Amino acid sequence: MPFWTFFGLQKGKATTPWPRDAVQTGQEGVFGMPRFEPERCAPECDACAEACPTEAITVRRSETEKERLAVDYGRCVVCQLCVEVCPAGAAQTSFDWAFGVRDRADLMLSQEGIAPEKAHGAQDARGEFRRSLHIRHVDAGSCNGCESELQALNNPFYNLHRFGIFFTPSPRFADLLLVTGPVTYAMREPLRRTYEAMPAPRWVMAVGTCAVSGGVAGGGYACGNGLEGILPVDVYLPGCPPNPSAIIEALLMFLNRVPPRVKGGRVVA
Amino acid sequence: MTALADAAATGIEIIPIEPEQLPAAVEALLRGGGRMQMAYAWYPTPGRIELRYVGSRGQKEDFFMWRCTPHGTEVPSVAPISPLLGWYEREISDLFGITFRGHPEPKRLVLHNGAQPHVPPFDPSYPPDAQLPFEAEASGLPEIEDPDVQLLPFGPVRADVVESVELIFLYVGEHILHLHPQLFFKHRGMEKRFEGRSLAHATLLAERVSGVGSFAHALAFCQAVEQAAGCVVPPRARMLRSLLAELERLYNHLHYLGHLAHTTSLKVGEAEGKLLEERAKQINGKLTGSRFLRGLLVPGGLRRDLDPKPWLSAELERLREEIAVYVTMLENTNSHLDRLITTGILRHEVAFDQGATGPIQRASGFDRDLRRDHPYAAYGELPLVVPVKTAGDAHARAQVRIAEIDASIALIQRVLLLLKEGPVRVACLPPPHAEGLGWAESPRGSLFYAVHFAADGTLSRVKIKSPSFSNWRVFPFTVHDSNMMDYAINEASFGLTVAGCDR
């Protein structure tokens, strides 16, 4: 056994400085939500909307030109098909993977501008937690991609503990319910009972596009459309799956420890 | 290359059979050294169900299918002869409403007790997007008479960040008498989601059946479609497909070793294994834009070309050296090995009868690997080492994976040497009413996709046989009559996913 201790010490520090510094995030080359420049759209073109597997993109054919393209990043599975089919370069691959928001409306890109700031009743209570947060995770029917990235949070590279954020086995000790998956018919009740077992104040985070809106699996005979209409959600983090750096950023944003990055479907910070 | 291309373009043999003749045919096949792979149902026309049974007559013999049309809604069960087919028959009962006469376990599998569809979910008259009416009911357990026997239901919400499954133990003190894993909480009805989708969207769906098997799933799906279309994938795309499939095996197996060290309380060993997994995932991200290798495959080849040559080889070599140190340390830590050796022994015969696959069957003495026995992608042109162990315990399962890590890196380096310029995509359009069978040796074992196309060229049925569906069925046989303290280690040594099994 001593040789493991020696080995560990010898290895030194492996942890990323993210999000304090946006270097060595571990996500070199990892695609994020596509960026859109609707002013470059070709007239009458709706190729991106046709190509999207989750109806995240809508193109209104007539109306005023001002409001032609609307994107719901809460439905985006980062497949890049819109980028591939766009003939005008209006849809482009980006590395905007840190896409956590408090307000579902902030995942909507439209040309009408940024959604007005909404009051967050829970914000003050969150301050009471200072640096510590305990999370209960529930897999409500995910593909295991989100779990794989959540498990990675405790590897030495992300080392979630350094923020005072912990996963807890019992919902009784949990402040935040972190849900993945589109919510299958059989997981709806266990999910609701886990939420009810948590003491107030309690919050809910939807991780991954499935939990936010249903993703590619949503609907059908066995699935719901994520947490929509099931639990009140305080943090949304779309992605398929969101990478561990994105999950860290969203958790710290929820704790008011980093400023929100995304407003009105655009990265502003 | 041409020989490989011809093999890929050949359809598989489909043999009509009467339902009543099936048990005798399966028995004869097994006696002759053959093996059954899976069974599924589909609707060739609304109102007519057809059953398919996939098997092979010998290890390297081509796969074939029996097809039969039930007279009425009842057919004889073949599960008493080929136990591994038991789960497939129960799945067909749940989703298609067929009854299997003489089934040894005539219970629900995929649908939970309490789900009450008015018509079976795969019946064409089932209303689209209508969720199953459901009120939870207890799952069927063996009856207990002895008051000393205790019942422990654990899950579906369990400790830590894990997938949802309910593990029901019947035990006395430390001694586990019986384990009933109540799976399919995560059943998403994925197979039905493929119906009517375009090939591009269906490939994205396949990537999301089992996240840590994204590439293998999409690959088996694409190969099934390519077989249906008689489409020949360009050599560069086939080489890159093999390379990416091995990168998937690499990060999965590293995660496996880290997680196994977690269960034996080897903290630094866990941290190092998971750090190496992270490094492998970061390589995936840098190469493909996705840590799970998503968004590249499409029927006909790859969506875009990759350029791994300038950096991948050196980075993998650095990783290989660190893995070698790590593995040597694991294999010299007595406290770790003590917990693995003789834990959760899977006997050779049980592995065969119940359909164990991948590293699990190779640790119980089976020298089988789809990459070698039924080559696809570029595996026919690559030197392949298939590690086999015979002890059948948790240690053998770990050793097989350790050896596979080495073999995977060697394969990738070989691909990087052989990789030549060229196109990576050809058109792939299956004709109406076409069908195909695709397969891949995923990190967890054999994965099959059967696809059927409708008259208008859209997908009318997709059947997914995932390796975890096979191995979850096998796993309890190593738990019954074992020790509670060994349970977590044994489960980790199987490396199961729930998403792949439940679909």
PDB file of C-alpha atoms in Angstrom, chain A residues 85-267:
ATOM      1  CA  VAL A  85     -26.762  21.857 -44.173  1.00  0.00           C
ATOM      2  CA  CYS A  86     -26.626  25.639 -43.902  1.00  0.00           C
ATOM      3  CA  PRO A  87     -25.764  26.987 -47.380  1.00  0.00           C
ATOM      4  CA  ALA A  88     -25.029  30.537 -46.178  1.00  0.00           C
ATOM      5  CA  GLY A  89     -22.788  29.976 -43.163  1.00  0.00           C
ATOM      6  CA  ALA A  90     -25.490  31.387 -40.879  1.00  0.00           C
ATOM      7  CA  ALA A  91     -25.156  28.400 -38.546  1.00  0.00           C
ATOM      8  CA  GLN A  92     -21.649  27.796 -37.264  1.00  0.00           C
ATOM      9  CA  THR A  93     -19.958  25.300 -34.983  1.00  0.00           C
ATOM     10  CA  SER A  94     -18.880  26.911 -31.735  1.00  0.00           C
ATOM     11  CA  PHE A  95     -17.221  25.885 -28.513  1.00  0.00           C
ATOM     12  CA  ASP A  96     -19.988  27.416 -26.375  1.00  0.00           C
ATOM     13  CA  TRP A  97     -20.623  24.338 -24.248  1.00  0.00           C
ATOM     14  CA  ALA A  98     -21.069  26.136 -20.898  1.00  0.00           C
ATOM     15  CA  PHE A  99     -24.757  26.868 -21.330  1.00  0.00           C
ATOM     16  CA  GLY A 100     -26.267  26.752 -17.838  1.00  0.00           C
ATOM     17  CA  VAL A 101     -29.116  29.232 -17.157  1.00  0.00           C
ATOM     18  CA  ARG A 102     -31.629  29.911 -14.396  1.00  0.00           C
ATOM     19  CA  ASP A 103     -34.394  31.025 -16.674  1.00  0.00           C
ATOM     20  CA  ARG A 104     -35.671  28.691 -19.390  1.00  0.00           C
ATOM     21  CA  ALA A 105     -36.270  31.769 -21.576  1.00  0.00           C
ATOM     22  CA  ASP A 106     -32.527  32.421 -21.637  1.00  0.00           C
ATOM     23  CA  LEU A 107     -32.116  29.312 -23.780  1.00  0.00           C
ATOM     24  CA  MET A 108     -34.283  30.862 -26.491  1.00  0.00           C
ATOM     25  CA  LEU A 109     -32.484  32.679 -29.253  1.00  0.00           C
ATOM     26  CA  SER A 110     -34.671  35.057 -31.144  1.00  0.00           C
ATOM     27  CA  GLN A 111     -33.968  38.238 -32.990  1.00  0.00           C
ATOM     28  CA  GLU A 112     -36.171  40.226 -30.661  1.00  0.00           C
ATOM     29  CA  GLY A 113     -33.278  40.697 -28.314  1.00  0.00           C
ATOM     30  CA  ILE A 114     -32.500  39.587 -24.802  1.00  0.00           C
ATOM     31  CA  ALA A 115     -35.358  38.472 -22.561  1.00  0.00           C
ATOM     32  CA  PRO A 116     -36.028  40.856 -19.697  1.00  0.00           C
ATOM     33  CA  GLU A 117     -34.464  40.013 -16.333  1.00  0.00           C
ATOM     34  CA  LYS A 118     -36.805  38.023 -14.126  1.00  0.00           C
ATOM     35  CA  ALA A 119     -36.925  38.054 -10.348  1.00  0.00           C
ATOM     36  CA  HIS A 120     -35.408  35.018  -8.673  1.00  0.00           C
ATOM     37  CA  GLY A 121     -37.139  34.431  -5.356  1.00  0.00           C
ATOM     38  CA  ALA A 122     -34.807  31.600  -4.433  1.00  0.00           C
ATOM     39  CA  GLN A 123     -31.639  33.590  -4.998  1.00  0.00           C
ATOM     40  CA  ASP A 124     -31.414  35.024  -1.505  1.00  0.00           C
ATOM     41  CA  ALA A 125     -31.995  31.738   0.244  1.00  0.00           C
ATOM     42  CA  ARG A 126     -29.159  30.227  -1.786  1.00  0.00           C
ATOM     43  CA  GLY A 127     -26.816  32.689  -0.159  1.00  0.00           C
ATOM     44  CA  GLU A 128     -27.383  30.869   3.123  1.00  0.00           C
ATOM     45  CA  PHE A 129     -25.418  27.927   1.800  1.00  0.00           C
ATOM     46  CA  ARG A 130     -22.267  29.959   1.397  1.00  0.00           C
ATOM     47  CA  ARG A 131     -19.794  27.555  -0.118  1.00  0.00           C
ATOM     48  CA  SER A 132     -21.306  24.154   0.540  1.00  0.00           C
ATOM     49  CA  LEU A 133     -23.889  22.347  -1.543  1.00  0.00           C
ATOM     50  CA  HIS A 134     -25.140  18.773  -1.332  1.00  0.00           C
ATOM     51  CA  ILE A 135     -26.592  17.162  -4.416  1.00  0.00           C
ATOM     52  CA  ARG A 136     -28.848  14.142  -4.844  1.00  0.00           C
ATOM     53  CA  HIS A 137     -28.694  12.805  -8.407  1.00  0.00           C
ATOM     54  CA  VAL A 138     -31.579  10.910  -9.984  1.00  0.00           C
ATOM     55  CA  ASP A 139     -31.273   9.159 -13.320  1.00  0.00           C
ATOM     56  CA  ALA A 140     -34.762   9.414 -14.802  1.00  0.00           C
ATOM     57  CA  GLY A 141     -33.951   7.419 -17.926  1.00  0.00           C
ATOM     58  CA  SER A 142     -30.767   8.894 -19.378  1.00  0.00           C
ATOM     59  CA  CYS A 143     -28.504   7.159 -21.898  1.00  0.00           C
ATOM     60  CA  ASN A 144     -25.729   7.090 -19.248  1.00  0.00           C
ATOM     61  CA  GLY A 145     -23.789   9.801 -21.095  1.00  0.00           C
ATOM     62  CA  CYS A 146     -24.730  12.397 -18.458  1.00  0.00           C
ATOM     63  CA  GLU A 147     -23.877   9.917 -15.658  1.00  0.00           C
ATOM     64  CA  SER A 148     -20.494   9.306 -17.226  1.00  0.00           C
ATOM     65  CA  GLU A 149     -19.766  13.068 -17.108  1.00  0.00           C
ATOM     66  CA  LEU A 150     -21.223  13.467 -13.600  1.00  0.00           C
ATOM     67  CA  GLN A 151     -19.015  10.625 -12.378  1.00  0.00           C
ATOM     68  CA  ALA A 152     -16.052  12.389 -13.980  1.00  0.00           C
ATOM     69  CA  LEU A 153     -16.635  15.391 -11.671  1.00  0.00           C
ATOM     70  CA  ASN A 154     -14.979  13.449  -8.878  1.00  0.00           C
ATOM     71  CA  ASN A 155     -11.893  12.492 -10.863  1.00  0.00           C
ATOM     72  CA  PRO A 156      -8.692  14.400 -10.007  1.00  0.00           C
ATOM     73  CA  PHE A 157      -8.984  16.608 -13.089  1.00  0.00           C
ATOM     74  CA  TYR A 158     -12.299  18.245 -12.076  1.00  0.00           C
ATOM     75  CA  ASN A 159     -12.159  17.458  -8.344  1.00  0.00           C
ATOM     76  CA  LEU A 160     -15.613  18.830  -7.494  1.00  0.00           C
ATOM     77  CA  HIS A 161     -14.904  18.644  -3.755  1.00  0.00           C
ATOM     78  CA  ARG A 162     -12.582  21.647  -4.011  1.00  0.00           C
ATOM     79  CA  PHE A 163     -15.713  23.812  -4.377  1.00  0.00           C
ATOM     80  CA  GLY A 164     -17.418  22.312  -1.320  1.00  0.00           C
ATOM     81  CA  ILE A 165     -19.934  20.587  -3.569  1.00  0.00           C
ATOM     82  CA  PHE A 166     -20.756  16.971  -2.772  1.00  0.00           C
ATOM     83  CA  PHE A 167     -23.029  14.206  -3.977  1.00  0.00           C
ATOM     84  CA  THR A 168     -25.028  12.755  -1.112  1.00  0.00           C
ATOM     85  CA  PRO A 169     -26.754   9.356  -0.993  1.00  0.00           C
ATOM     86  CA  SER A 170     -29.768  10.502   1.004  1.00  0.00           C
ATOM     87  CA  PRO A 171     -32.294  13.033  -0.288  1.00  0.00           C
ATOM     88  CA  ARG A 172     -32.761  14.057   3.358  1.00  0.00           C
ATOM     89  CA  PHE A 173     -29.329  15.707   3.293  1.00  0.00           C
ATOM     90  CA  ALA A 174     -29.670  17.190  -0.172  1.00  0.00           C
ATOM     91  CA  ASP A 175     -30.132  20.828  -1.181  1.00  0.00           C
ATOM     92  CA  LEU A 176     -30.267  20.249  -4.904  1.00  0.00           C
ATOM     93  CA  LEU A 177     -31.975  17.518  -6.904  1.00  0.00           C
ATOM     94  CA  LEU A 178     -29.984  16.942 -10.090  1.00  0.00           C
ATOM     95  CA  VAL A 179     -32.006  15.116 -12.716  1.00  0.00           C
ATOM     96  CA  THR A 180     -30.874  13.496 -15.961  1.00  0.00           C
ATOM     97  CA  GLY A 181     -32.982  11.765 -18.599  1.00  0.00           C
ATOM     98  CA  PRO A 182     -36.343  12.410 -20.288  1.00  0.00           C
ATOM     99  CA  VAL A 183     -38.311  10.961 -17.294  1.00  0.00           C
ATOM    100  CA  THR A 184     -39.670   7.541 -18.212  1.00  0.00           C
ATOM    101  CA  TYR A 185     -43.077   6.368 -17.059  1.00  0.00           C
ATOM    102  CA  ALA A 186     -41.486   4.049 -14.473  1.00  0.00           C
ATOM    103  CA  MET A 187     -39.103   6.696 -13.047  1.00  0.00           C
ATOM    104  CA  ARG A 188     -41.704   9.453 -12.654  1.00  0.00           C
ATOM    105  CA  GLU A 189     -42.883   8.238  -9.248  1.00  0.00           C
ATOM    106  CA  PRO A 190     -39.428   7.443  -7.741  1.00  0.00           C
ATOM    107  CA  LEU A 191     -38.317  10.910  -8.923  1.00  0.00           C
ATOM    108  CA  ARG A 192     -41.297  12.650  -7.310  1.00  0.00           C
ATOM    109  CA  ARG A 193     -40.791  10.724  -4.071  1.00  0.00           C
ATOM    110  CA  THR A 194     -37.100  11.660  -3.966  1.00  0.00           C
ATOM    111  CA  TYR A 195     -38.050  15.320  -4.362  1.00  0.00           C
ATOM    112  CA  GLU A 196     -40.640  15.044  -1.601  1.00  0.00           C
ATOM    113  CA  ALA A 197     -38.088  13.447   0.743  1.00  0.00           C
ATOM    114  CA  MET A 198     -35.870  16.541   0.475  1.00  0.00           C
ATOM    115  CA  PRO A 199     -36.172  19.208   3.171  1.00  0.00           C
ATOM    116  CA  ALA A 200     -37.003  22.795   2.166  1.00  0.00           C
ATOM    117  CA  PRO A 201     -35.428  24.937   0.896  1.00  0.00           C
ATOM    118  CA  ARG A 202     -34.702  22.686  -2.073  1.00  0.00           C
ATOM    119  CA  TRP A 203     -33.818  23.264  -5.708  1.00  0.00           C
ATOM    120  CA  VAL A 204     -33.896  21.281  -8.926  1.00  0.00           C
ATOM    121  CA  MET A 205     -31.356  21.190 -11.751  1.00  0.00           C
ATOM    122  CA  ALA A 206     -32.050  19.656 -15.163  1.00  0.00           C
ATOM    123  CA  VAL A 207     -28.798  18.314 -16.608  1.00  0.00           C
ATOM    124  CA  GLY A 208     -28.667  17.349 -20.265  1.00  0.00           C
ATOM    125  CA  THR A 209     -31.073  18.114 -23.082  1.00  0.00           C
ATOM    126  CA  CYS A 210     -33.230  15.071 -22.195  1.00  0.00           C
ATOM    127  CA  ALA A 211     -33.987  16.458 -18.720  1.00  0.00           C
ATOM    128  CA  VAL A 212     -34.525  19.976 -20.071  1.00  0.00           C
ATOM    129  CA  SER A 213     -36.909  19.100 -22.905  1.00  0.00           C
ATOM    130  CA  GLY A 214     -36.940  15.364 -23.668  1.00  0.00           C
ATOM    131  CA  GLY A 215     -34.099  15.296 -26.210  1.00  0.00           C
ATOM    132  CA  VAL A 216     -34.113  12.661 -28.965  1.00  0.00           C
ATOM    133  CA  ALA A 217     -35.858  10.107 -26.738  1.00  0.00           C
ATOM    134  CA  GLY A 218     -38.668  12.334 -25.450  1.00  0.00           C
ATOM    135  CA  GLY A 219     -42.273  11.377 -26.169  1.00  0.00           C
ATOM    136  CA  GLY A 220     -43.382   7.962 -27.362  1.00  0.00           C
ATOM    137  CA  TYR A 221     -45.049   5.306 -25.230  1.00  0.00           C
ATOM    138  CA  ALA A 222     -42.471   5.280 -22.430  1.00  0.00           C
ATOM    139  CA  CYS A 223     -40.994   8.794 -22.072  1.00  0.00           C
ATOM    140  CA  GLY A 224     -42.026  12.227 -20.937  1.00  0.00           C
ATOM    141  CA  ASN A 225     -40.396  15.434 -22.116  1.00  0.00           C
ATOM    142  CA  GLY A 226     -37.913  15.945 -19.330  1.00  0.00           C
ATOM    143  CA  LEU A 227     -38.900  17.851 -16.211  1.00  0.00           C
ATOM    144  CA  GLU A 228     -41.432  20.003 -18.069  1.00  0.00           C
ATOM    145  CA  GLY A 229     -44.643  19.782 -16.056  1.00  0.00           C
ATOM    146  CA  ILE A 230     -43.124  17.369 -13.512  1.00  0.00           C
ATOM    147  CA  LEU A 231     -40.960  19.432 -11.138  1.00  0.00           C
ATOM    148  CA  PRO A 232     -40.142  23.144 -10.848  1.00  0.00           C
ATOM    149  CA  VAL A 233     -36.650  23.675 -12.288  1.00  0.00           C
ATOM    150  CA  ASP A 234     -34.138  26.227 -10.946  1.00  0.00           C
ATOM    151  CA  VAL A 235     -31.169  25.546 -13.231  1.00  0.00           C
ATOM    152  CA  TYR A 236     -31.182  24.298 -16.813  1.00  0.00           C
ATOM    153  CA  LEU A 237     -28.059  22.889 -18.437  1.00  0.00           C
ATOM    154  CA  PRO A 238     -28.648  21.570 -21.969  1.00  0.00           C
ATOM    155  CA  GLY A 239     -25.983  19.544 -23.762  1.00  0.00           C
ATOM    156  CA  CYS A 240     -25.756  16.016 -25.080  1.00  0.00           C
ATOM    157  CA  PRO A 241     -24.185  15.393 -22.679  1.00  0.00           C
ATOM    158  CA  PRO A 242     -22.929  18.583 -21.023  1.00  0.00           C
ATOM    159  CA  ASN A 243     -19.242  18.094 -20.244  1.00  0.00           C
ATOM    160  CA  PRO A 244     -17.931  18.207 -16.638  1.00  0.00           C
ATOM    161  CA  SER A 245     -16.563  21.744 -17.024  1.00  0.00           C
ATOM    162  CA  ALA A 246     -20.023  22.897 -18.136  1.00  0.00           C
ATOM    163  CA  ILE A 247     -21.619  21.196 -15.129  1.00  0.00           C
ATOM    164  CA  ILE A 248     -19.154  22.916 -12.747  1.00  0.00           C
ATOM    165  CA  GLU A 249     -19.875  26.286 -14.342  1.00  0.00           C
ATOM    166  CA  ALA A 250     -23.642  25.801 -14.022  1.00  0.00           C
ATOM    167  CA  LEU A 251     -23.390  24.744 -10.366  1.00  0.00           C
ATOM    168  CA  LEU A 252     -21.250  27.766  -9.464  1.00  0.00           C
ATOM    169  CA  MET A 253     -23.595  30.038 -11.402  1.00  0.00           C
ATOM    170  CA  PHE A 254     -26.488  28.618  -9.371  1.00  0.00           C
ATOM    171  CA  LEU A 255     -24.555  29.405  -6.166  1.00  0.00           C
ATOM    172  CA  ASN A 256     -23.929  32.984  -7.356  1.00  0.00           C
ATOM    173  CA  ARG A 257     -20.213  32.291  -7.347  1.00  0.00           C
ATOM    174  CA  VAL A 258     -19.710  33.033 -11.032  1.00  0.00           C
ATOM    175  CA  PRO A 259     -21.789  35.465 -13.128  1.00  0.00           C
ATOM    176  CA  PRO A 260     -24.336  34.046 -15.626  1.00  0.00           C
ATOM    177  CA  ARG A 261     -22.753  33.550 -19.050  1.00  0.00           C
ATOM    178  CA  VAL A 262     -25.795  33.012 -21.223  1.00  0.00           C
ATOM    179  CA  LYS A 263     -28.593  35.499 -21.832  1.00  0.00           C
ATOM    180  CA  GLY A 264     -31.211  35.362 -24.556  1.00  0.00           C
ATOM    181  CA  GLY A 265     -29.563  32.334 -26.158  1.00  0.00           C
ATOM    182  CA  ARG A 266     -26.193  34.073 -26.512  1.00  0.00           C
ATOM    183  CA  VAL A 267     -22.968  33.900 -24.564  1.00  0.00           C
TER     184      VAL A 267
END
